[in-house]
PDB file of C-alpha atoms in Angstrom:
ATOM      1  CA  UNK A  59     -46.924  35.855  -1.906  1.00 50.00           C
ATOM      2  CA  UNK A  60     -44.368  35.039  -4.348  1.00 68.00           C
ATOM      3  CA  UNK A  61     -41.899  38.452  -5.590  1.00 89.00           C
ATOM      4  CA  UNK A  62     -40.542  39.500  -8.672  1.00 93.00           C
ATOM      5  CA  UNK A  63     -39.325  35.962 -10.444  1.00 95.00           C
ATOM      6  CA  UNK A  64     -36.933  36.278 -13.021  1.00 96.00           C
ATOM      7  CA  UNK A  65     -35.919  32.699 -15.157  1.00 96.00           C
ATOM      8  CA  UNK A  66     -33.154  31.507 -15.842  1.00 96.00           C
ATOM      9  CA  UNK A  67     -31.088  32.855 -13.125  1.00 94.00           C
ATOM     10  CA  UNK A  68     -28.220  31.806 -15.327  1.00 95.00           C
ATOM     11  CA  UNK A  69     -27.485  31.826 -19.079  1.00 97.00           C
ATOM     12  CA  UNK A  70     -24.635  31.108 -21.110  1.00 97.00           C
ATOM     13  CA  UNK A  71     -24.406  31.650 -24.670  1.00 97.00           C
ATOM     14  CA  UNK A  72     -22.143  32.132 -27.702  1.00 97.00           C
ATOM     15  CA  UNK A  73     -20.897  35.386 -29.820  1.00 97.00           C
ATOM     16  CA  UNK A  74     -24.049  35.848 -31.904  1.00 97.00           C
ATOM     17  CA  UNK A  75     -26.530  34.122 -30.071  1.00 97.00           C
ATOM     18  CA  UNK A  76     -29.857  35.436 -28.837  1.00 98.00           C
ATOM     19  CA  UNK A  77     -30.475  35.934 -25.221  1.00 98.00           C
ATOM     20  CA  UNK A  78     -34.338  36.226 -23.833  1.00 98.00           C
ATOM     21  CA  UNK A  79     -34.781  37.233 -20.068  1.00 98.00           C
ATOM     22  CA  UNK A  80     -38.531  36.875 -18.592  1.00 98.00           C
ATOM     23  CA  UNK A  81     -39.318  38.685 -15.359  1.00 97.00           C
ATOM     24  CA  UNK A  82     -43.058  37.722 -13.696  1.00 96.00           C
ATOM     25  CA  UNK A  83     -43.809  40.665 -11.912  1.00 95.00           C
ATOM     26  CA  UNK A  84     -45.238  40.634  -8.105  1.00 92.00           C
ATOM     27  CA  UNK A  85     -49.206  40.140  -8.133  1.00 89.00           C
ATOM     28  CA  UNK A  86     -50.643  43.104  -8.267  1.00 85.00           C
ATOM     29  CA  UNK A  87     -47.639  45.013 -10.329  1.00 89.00           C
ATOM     30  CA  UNK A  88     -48.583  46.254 -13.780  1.00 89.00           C
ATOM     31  CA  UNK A  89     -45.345  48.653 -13.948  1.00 91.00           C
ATOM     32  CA  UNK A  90     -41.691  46.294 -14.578  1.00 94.00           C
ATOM     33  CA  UNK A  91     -38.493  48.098 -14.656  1.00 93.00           C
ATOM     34  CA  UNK A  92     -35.298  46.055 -15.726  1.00 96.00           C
ATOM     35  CA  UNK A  93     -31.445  47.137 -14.958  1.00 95.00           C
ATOM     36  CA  UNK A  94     -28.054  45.926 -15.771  1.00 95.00           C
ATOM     37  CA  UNK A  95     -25.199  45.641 -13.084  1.00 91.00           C
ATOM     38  CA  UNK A  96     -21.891  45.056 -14.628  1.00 88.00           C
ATOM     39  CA  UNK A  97     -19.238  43.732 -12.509  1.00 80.00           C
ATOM     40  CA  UNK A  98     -18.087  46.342  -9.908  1.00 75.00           C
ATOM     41  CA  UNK A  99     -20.589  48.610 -10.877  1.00 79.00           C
ATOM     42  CA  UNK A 100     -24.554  49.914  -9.779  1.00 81.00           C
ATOM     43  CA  UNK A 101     -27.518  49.080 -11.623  1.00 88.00           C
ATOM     44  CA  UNK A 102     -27.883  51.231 -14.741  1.00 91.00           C
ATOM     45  CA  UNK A 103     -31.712  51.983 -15.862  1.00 91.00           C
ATOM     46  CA  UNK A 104     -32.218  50.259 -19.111  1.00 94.00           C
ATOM     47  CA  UNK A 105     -36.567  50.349 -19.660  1.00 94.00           C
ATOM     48  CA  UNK A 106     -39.396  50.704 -17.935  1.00 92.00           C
ATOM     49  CA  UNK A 107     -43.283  49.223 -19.554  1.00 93.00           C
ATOM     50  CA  UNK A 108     -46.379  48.940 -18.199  1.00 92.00           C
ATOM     51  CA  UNK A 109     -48.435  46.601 -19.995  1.00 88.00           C
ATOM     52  CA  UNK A 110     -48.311  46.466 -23.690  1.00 88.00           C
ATOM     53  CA  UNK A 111     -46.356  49.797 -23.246  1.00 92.00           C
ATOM     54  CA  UNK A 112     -43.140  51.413 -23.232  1.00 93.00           C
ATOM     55  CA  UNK A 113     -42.885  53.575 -21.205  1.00 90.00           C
ATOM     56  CA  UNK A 114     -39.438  55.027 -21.184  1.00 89.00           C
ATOM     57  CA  UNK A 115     -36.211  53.178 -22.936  1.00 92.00           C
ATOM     58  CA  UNK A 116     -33.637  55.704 -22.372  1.00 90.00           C
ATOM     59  CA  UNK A 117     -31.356  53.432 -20.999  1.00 91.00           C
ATOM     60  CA  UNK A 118     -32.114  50.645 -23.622  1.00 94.00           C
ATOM     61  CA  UNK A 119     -28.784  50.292 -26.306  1.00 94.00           C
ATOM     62  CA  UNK A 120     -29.876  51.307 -29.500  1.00 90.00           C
ATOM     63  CA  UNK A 121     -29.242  48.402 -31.635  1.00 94.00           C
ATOM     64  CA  UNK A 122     -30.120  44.728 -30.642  1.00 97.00           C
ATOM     65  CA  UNK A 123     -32.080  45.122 -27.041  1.00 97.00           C
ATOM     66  CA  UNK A 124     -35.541  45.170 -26.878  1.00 97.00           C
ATOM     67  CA  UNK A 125     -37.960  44.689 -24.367  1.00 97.00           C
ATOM     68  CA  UNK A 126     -41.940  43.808 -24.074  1.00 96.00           C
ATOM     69  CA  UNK A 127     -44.193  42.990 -21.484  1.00 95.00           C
ATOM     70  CA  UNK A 128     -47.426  41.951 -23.100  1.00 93.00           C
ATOM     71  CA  UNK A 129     -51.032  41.515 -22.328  1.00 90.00           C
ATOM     72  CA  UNK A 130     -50.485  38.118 -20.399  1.00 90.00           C
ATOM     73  CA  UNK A 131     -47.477  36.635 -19.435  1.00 92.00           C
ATOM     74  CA  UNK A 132     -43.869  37.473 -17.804  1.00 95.00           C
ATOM     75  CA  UNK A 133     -41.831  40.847 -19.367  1.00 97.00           C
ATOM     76  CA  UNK A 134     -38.911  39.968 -22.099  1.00 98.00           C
ATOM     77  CA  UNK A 135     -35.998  41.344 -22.322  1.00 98.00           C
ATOM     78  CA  UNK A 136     -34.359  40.512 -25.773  1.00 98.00           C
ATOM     79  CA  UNK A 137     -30.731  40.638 -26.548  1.00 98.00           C
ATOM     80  CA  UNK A 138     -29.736  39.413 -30.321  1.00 97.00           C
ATOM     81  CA  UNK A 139     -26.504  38.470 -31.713  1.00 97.00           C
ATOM     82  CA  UNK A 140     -24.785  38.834 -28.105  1.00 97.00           C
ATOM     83  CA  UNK A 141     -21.661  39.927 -27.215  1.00 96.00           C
ATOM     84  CA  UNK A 142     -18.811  39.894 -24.590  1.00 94.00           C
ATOM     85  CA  UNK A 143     -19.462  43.234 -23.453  1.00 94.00           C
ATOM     86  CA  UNK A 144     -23.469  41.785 -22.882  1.00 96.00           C
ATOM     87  CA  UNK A 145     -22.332  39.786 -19.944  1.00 96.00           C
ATOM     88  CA  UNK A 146     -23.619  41.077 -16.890  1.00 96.00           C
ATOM     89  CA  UNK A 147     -26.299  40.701 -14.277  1.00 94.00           C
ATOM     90  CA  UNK A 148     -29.605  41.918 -15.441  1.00 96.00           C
ATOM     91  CA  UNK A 149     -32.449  42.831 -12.990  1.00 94.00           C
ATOM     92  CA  UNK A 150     -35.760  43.130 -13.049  1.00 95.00           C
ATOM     93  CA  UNK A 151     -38.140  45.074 -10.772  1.00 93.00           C
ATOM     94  CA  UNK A 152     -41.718  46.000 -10.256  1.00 92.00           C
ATOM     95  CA  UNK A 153     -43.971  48.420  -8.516  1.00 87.00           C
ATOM     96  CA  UNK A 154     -47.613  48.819  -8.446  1.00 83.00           C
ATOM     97  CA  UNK A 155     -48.762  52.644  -9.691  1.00 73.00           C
ATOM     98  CA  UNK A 156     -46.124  55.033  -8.980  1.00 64.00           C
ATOM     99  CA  UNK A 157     -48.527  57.185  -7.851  1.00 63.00           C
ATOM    100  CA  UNK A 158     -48.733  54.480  -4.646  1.00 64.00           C
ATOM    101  CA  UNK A 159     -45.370  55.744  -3.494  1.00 64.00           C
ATOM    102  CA  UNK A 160     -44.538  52.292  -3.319  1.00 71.00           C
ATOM    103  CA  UNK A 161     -40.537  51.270  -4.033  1.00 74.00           C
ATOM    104  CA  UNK A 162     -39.875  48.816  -6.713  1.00 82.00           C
ATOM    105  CA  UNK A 163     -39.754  45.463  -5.360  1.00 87.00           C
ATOM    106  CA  UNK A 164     -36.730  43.629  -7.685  1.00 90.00           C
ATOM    107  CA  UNK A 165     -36.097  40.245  -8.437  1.00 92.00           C
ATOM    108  CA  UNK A 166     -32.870  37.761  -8.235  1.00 90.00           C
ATOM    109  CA  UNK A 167     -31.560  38.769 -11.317  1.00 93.00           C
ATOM    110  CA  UNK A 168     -30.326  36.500 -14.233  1.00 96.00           C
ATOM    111  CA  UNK A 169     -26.805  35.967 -14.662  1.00 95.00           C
ATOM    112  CA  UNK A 170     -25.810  36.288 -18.809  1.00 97.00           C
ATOM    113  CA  UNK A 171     -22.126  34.621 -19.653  1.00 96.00           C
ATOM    114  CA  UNK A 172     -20.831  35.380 -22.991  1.00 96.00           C
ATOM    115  CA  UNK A 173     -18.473  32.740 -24.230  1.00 93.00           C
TER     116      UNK A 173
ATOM    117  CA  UNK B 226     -31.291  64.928 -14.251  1.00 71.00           C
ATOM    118  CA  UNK B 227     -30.300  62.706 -10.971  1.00 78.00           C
ATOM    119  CA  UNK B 228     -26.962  61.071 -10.187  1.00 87.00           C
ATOM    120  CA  UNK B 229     -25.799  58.928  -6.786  1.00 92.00           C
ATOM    121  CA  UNK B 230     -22.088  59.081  -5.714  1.00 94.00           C
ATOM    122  CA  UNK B 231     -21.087  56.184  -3.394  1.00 95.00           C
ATOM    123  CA  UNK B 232     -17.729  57.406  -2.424  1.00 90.00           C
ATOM    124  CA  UNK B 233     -16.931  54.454  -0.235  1.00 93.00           C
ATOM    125  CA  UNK B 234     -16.287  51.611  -2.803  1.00 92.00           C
ATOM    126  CA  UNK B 235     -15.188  49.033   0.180  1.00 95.00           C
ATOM    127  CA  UNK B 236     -15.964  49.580   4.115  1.00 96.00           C
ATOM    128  CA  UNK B 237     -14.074  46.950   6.350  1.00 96.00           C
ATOM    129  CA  UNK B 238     -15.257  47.393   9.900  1.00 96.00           C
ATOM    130  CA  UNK B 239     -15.301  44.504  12.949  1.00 97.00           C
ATOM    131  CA  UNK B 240     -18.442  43.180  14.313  1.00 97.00           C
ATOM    132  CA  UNK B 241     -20.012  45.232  16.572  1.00 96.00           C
ATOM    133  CA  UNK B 242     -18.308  48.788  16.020  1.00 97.00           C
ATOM    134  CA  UNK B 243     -20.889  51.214  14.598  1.00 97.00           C
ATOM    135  CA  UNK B 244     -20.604  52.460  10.431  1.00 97.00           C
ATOM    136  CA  UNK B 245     -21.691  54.917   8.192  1.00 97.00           C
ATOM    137  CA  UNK B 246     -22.104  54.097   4.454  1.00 97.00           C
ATOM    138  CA  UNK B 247     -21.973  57.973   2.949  1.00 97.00           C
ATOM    139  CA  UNK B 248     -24.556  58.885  -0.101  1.00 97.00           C
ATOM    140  CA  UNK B 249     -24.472  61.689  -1.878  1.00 96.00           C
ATOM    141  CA  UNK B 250     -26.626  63.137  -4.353  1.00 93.00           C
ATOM    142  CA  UNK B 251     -27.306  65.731  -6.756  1.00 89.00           C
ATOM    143  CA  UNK B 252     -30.709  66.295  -8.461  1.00 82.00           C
ATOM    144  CA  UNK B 253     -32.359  69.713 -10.075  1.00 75.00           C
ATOM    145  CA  UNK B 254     -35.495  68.388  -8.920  1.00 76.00           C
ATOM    146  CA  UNK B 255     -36.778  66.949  -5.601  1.00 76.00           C
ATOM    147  CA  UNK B 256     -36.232  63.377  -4.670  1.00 82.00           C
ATOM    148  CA  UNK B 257     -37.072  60.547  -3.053  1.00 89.00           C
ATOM    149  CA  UNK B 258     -34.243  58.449  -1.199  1.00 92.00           C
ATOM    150  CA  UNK B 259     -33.678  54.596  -0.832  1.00 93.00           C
ATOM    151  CA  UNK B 260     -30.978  52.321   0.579  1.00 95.00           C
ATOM    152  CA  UNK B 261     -30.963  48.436  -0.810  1.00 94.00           C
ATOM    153  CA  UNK B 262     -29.111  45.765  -0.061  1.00 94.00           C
ATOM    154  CA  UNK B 263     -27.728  43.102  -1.912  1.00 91.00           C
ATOM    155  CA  UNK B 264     -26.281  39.531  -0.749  1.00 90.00           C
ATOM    156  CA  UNK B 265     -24.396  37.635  -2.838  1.00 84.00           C
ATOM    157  CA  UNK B 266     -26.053  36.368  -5.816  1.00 77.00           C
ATOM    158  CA  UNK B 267     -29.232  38.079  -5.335  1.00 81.00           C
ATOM    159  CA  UNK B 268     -31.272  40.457  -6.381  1.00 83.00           C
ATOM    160  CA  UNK B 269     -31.859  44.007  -4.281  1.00 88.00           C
ATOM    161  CA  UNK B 270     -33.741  44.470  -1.105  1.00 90.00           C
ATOM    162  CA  UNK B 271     -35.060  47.626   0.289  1.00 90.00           C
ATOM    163  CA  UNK B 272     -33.461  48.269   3.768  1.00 94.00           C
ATOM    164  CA  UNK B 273     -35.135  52.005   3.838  1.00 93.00           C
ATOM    165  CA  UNK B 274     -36.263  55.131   2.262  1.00 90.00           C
ATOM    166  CA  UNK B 275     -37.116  58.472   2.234  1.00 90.00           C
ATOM    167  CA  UNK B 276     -40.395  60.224   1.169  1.00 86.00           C
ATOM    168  CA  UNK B 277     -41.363  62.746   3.325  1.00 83.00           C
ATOM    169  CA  UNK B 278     -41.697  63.628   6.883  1.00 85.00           C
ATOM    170  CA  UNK B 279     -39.245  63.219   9.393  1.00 87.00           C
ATOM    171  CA  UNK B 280     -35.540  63.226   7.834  1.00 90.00           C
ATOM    172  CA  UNK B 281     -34.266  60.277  10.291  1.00 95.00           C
ATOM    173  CA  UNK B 282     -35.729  57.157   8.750  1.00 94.00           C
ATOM    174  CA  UNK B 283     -35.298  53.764  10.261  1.00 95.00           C
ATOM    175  CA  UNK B 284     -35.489  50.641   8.480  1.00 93.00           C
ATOM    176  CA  UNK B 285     -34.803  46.585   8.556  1.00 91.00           C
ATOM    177  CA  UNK B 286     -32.014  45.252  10.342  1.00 91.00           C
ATOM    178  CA  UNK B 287     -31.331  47.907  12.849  1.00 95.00           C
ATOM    179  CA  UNK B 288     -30.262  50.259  10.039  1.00 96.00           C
ATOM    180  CA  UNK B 289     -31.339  54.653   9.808  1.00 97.00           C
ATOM    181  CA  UNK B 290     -30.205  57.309   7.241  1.00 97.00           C
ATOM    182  CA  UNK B 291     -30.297  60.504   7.315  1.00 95.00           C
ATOM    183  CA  UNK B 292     -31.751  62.748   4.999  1.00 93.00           C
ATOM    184  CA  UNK B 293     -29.640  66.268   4.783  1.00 93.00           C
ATOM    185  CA  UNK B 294     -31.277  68.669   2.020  1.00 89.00           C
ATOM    186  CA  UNK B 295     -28.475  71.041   2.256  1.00 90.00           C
ATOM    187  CA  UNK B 296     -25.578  69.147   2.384  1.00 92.00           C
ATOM    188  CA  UNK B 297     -27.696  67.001  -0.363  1.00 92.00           C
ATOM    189  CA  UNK B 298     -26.163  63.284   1.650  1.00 94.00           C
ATOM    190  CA  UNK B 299     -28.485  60.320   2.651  1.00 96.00           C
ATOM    191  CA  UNK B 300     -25.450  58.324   4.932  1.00 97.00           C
ATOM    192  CA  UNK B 301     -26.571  54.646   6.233  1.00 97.00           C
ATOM    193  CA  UNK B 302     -25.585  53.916   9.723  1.00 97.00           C
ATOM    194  CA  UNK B 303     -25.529  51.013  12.097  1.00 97.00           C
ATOM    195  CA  UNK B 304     -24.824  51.797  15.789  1.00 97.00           C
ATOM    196  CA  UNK B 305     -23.469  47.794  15.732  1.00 97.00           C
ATOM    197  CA  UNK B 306     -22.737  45.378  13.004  1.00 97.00           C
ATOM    198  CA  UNK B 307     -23.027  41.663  12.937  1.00 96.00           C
ATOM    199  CA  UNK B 308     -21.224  39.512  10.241  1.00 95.00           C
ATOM    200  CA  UNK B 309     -24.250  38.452   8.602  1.00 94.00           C
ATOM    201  CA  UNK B 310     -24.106  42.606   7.934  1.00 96.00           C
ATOM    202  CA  UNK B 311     -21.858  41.815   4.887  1.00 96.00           C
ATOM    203  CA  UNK B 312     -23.418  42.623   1.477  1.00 96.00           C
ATOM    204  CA  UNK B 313     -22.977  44.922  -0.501  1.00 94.00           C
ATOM    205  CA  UNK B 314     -24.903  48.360  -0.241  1.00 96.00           C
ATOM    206  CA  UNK B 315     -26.627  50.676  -2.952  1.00 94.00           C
ATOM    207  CA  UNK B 316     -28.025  53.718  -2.471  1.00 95.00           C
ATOM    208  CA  UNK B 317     -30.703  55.559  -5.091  1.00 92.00           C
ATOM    209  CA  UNK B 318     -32.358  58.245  -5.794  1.00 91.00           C
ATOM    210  CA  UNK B 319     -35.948  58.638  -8.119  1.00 85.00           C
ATOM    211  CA  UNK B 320     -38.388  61.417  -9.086  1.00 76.00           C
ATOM    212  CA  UNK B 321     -41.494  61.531  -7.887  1.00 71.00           C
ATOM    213  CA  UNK B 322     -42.719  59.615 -10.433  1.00 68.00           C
ATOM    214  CA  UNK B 323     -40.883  57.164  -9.708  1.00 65.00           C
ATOM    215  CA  UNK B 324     -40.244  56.379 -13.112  1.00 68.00           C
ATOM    216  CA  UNK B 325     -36.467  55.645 -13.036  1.00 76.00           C
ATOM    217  CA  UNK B 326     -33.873  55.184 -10.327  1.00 84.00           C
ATOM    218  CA  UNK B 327     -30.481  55.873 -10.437  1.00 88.00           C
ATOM    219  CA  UNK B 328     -28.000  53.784  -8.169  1.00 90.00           C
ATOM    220  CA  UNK B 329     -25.114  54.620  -6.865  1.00 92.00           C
ATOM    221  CA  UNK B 330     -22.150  52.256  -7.527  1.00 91.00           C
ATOM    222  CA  UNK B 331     -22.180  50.381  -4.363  1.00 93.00           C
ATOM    223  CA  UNK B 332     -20.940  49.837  -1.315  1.00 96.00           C
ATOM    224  CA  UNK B 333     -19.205  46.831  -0.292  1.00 95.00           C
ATOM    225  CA  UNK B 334     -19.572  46.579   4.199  1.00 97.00           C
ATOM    226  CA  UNK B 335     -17.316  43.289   5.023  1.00 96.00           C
ATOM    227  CA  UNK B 336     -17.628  42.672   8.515  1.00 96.00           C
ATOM    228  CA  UNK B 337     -14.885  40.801  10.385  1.00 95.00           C
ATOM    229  CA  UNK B 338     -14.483  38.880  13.482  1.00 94.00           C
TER     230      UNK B 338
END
């Protein structure tokens, strides 16, 4: 029973650059929360979608993030024109219905280097 | 709104003594309580949590916290560590809706020799 696979688990890129971050959420999970851990620092709550929905993006900067998780296939995580201060470790996670009481379940992360 | 405070940033401790990671919380609204772990390079993995019920709550790897409404702490103990203890440790906190969690800022347990 595979988890929470996020791809790549590394990615470099230049100033300016886009950056796109897929998360497959366990079978079974139709709710995908994704974080951001900067070095020597927690994970900070950028969005959470169900499918085809956001749910809440309180978290989410307000100019070039955005996130989907459509219909069929993994949950994107979108960062255009990338900057320094967008290097970090970004984390997805997953849970069936919150009304399950069931913790999110989170992936390996992916690993974003700004050159 | 909910925040974590991990007041510990680094715990050294030798293998086989006993520690206590310390959690604190604050929250205008009831909680539930979780303890990850993280190795290096990975992603999070639950160790315990917190829902209801009893307030001592045991988890993976020998590892209970203890969940203290009035003094508003959730500390992570283990009576003995072993080096393959050493990670780092995050502690969080989410509504019932389990909507959002909020981490603390982590926790790093090295265990030596």
């Amino acid at each position: 029973n595979a988890g929470v696979m996020q791809n790549p688990r590394h990615l470099v890129r230049r100033r300016g650059q886009e950056a796109r971050l897929r998360c497959s959420p366990m079978k079974g999970h139709s709710h995908v929360y994704w974080y951001r851990q900067l070095p020597e620092e927690g994970l900070k709550f950028m969005v959470y979608l169900q499918k085809e929905n956001i749910i809440d993006e309180s978290g989410m900067p307000k100019e070039r993030f955005s996130a989907e998780f459509p219909k069929e296939g993994p949950s994107i995580l979108r960062i255009q024109q990338v900057v320094r201060g967008d290097s970090a470790a970004y984390f997805c996670a997953s849970s069936p219905d919150p009304g399950s009481n069931q913790p999110q379940h989170f992936g390996d992360g992916t690993r974003l280097s700004i050159l | 709104a909910q925040s974590v405070t991990q007041l510990d940033s680094q715990v050294p401790v030798f293998e086989e003594a006993p520690v206590e990671l310390r959690c604190n919380y604050s929250s205008s609204v009831s909680v539930y309580l979780f303890w990850y772990v993280q190795y290096p390079n990975q992603g999070l993995q639950l160790l315990l949590k917190y829902l209801s019920g009893s307030t001592l709550v045991k988890g993976i790897n020998g590892f209970e916290a203890e969940f203290n409404k009035s003094q508003t702490s959730f500390h992570l103990r283990k009576p003995s560590v072993h080096i393959s203890d050493t990670a780092e440790y995050f502690c969080a906190v989410s509504s019932y809706n389990f909507n959002k969690f909020y981490f603390g800022s982590g926790t790093k347990l090295n265990v030596k020799p």
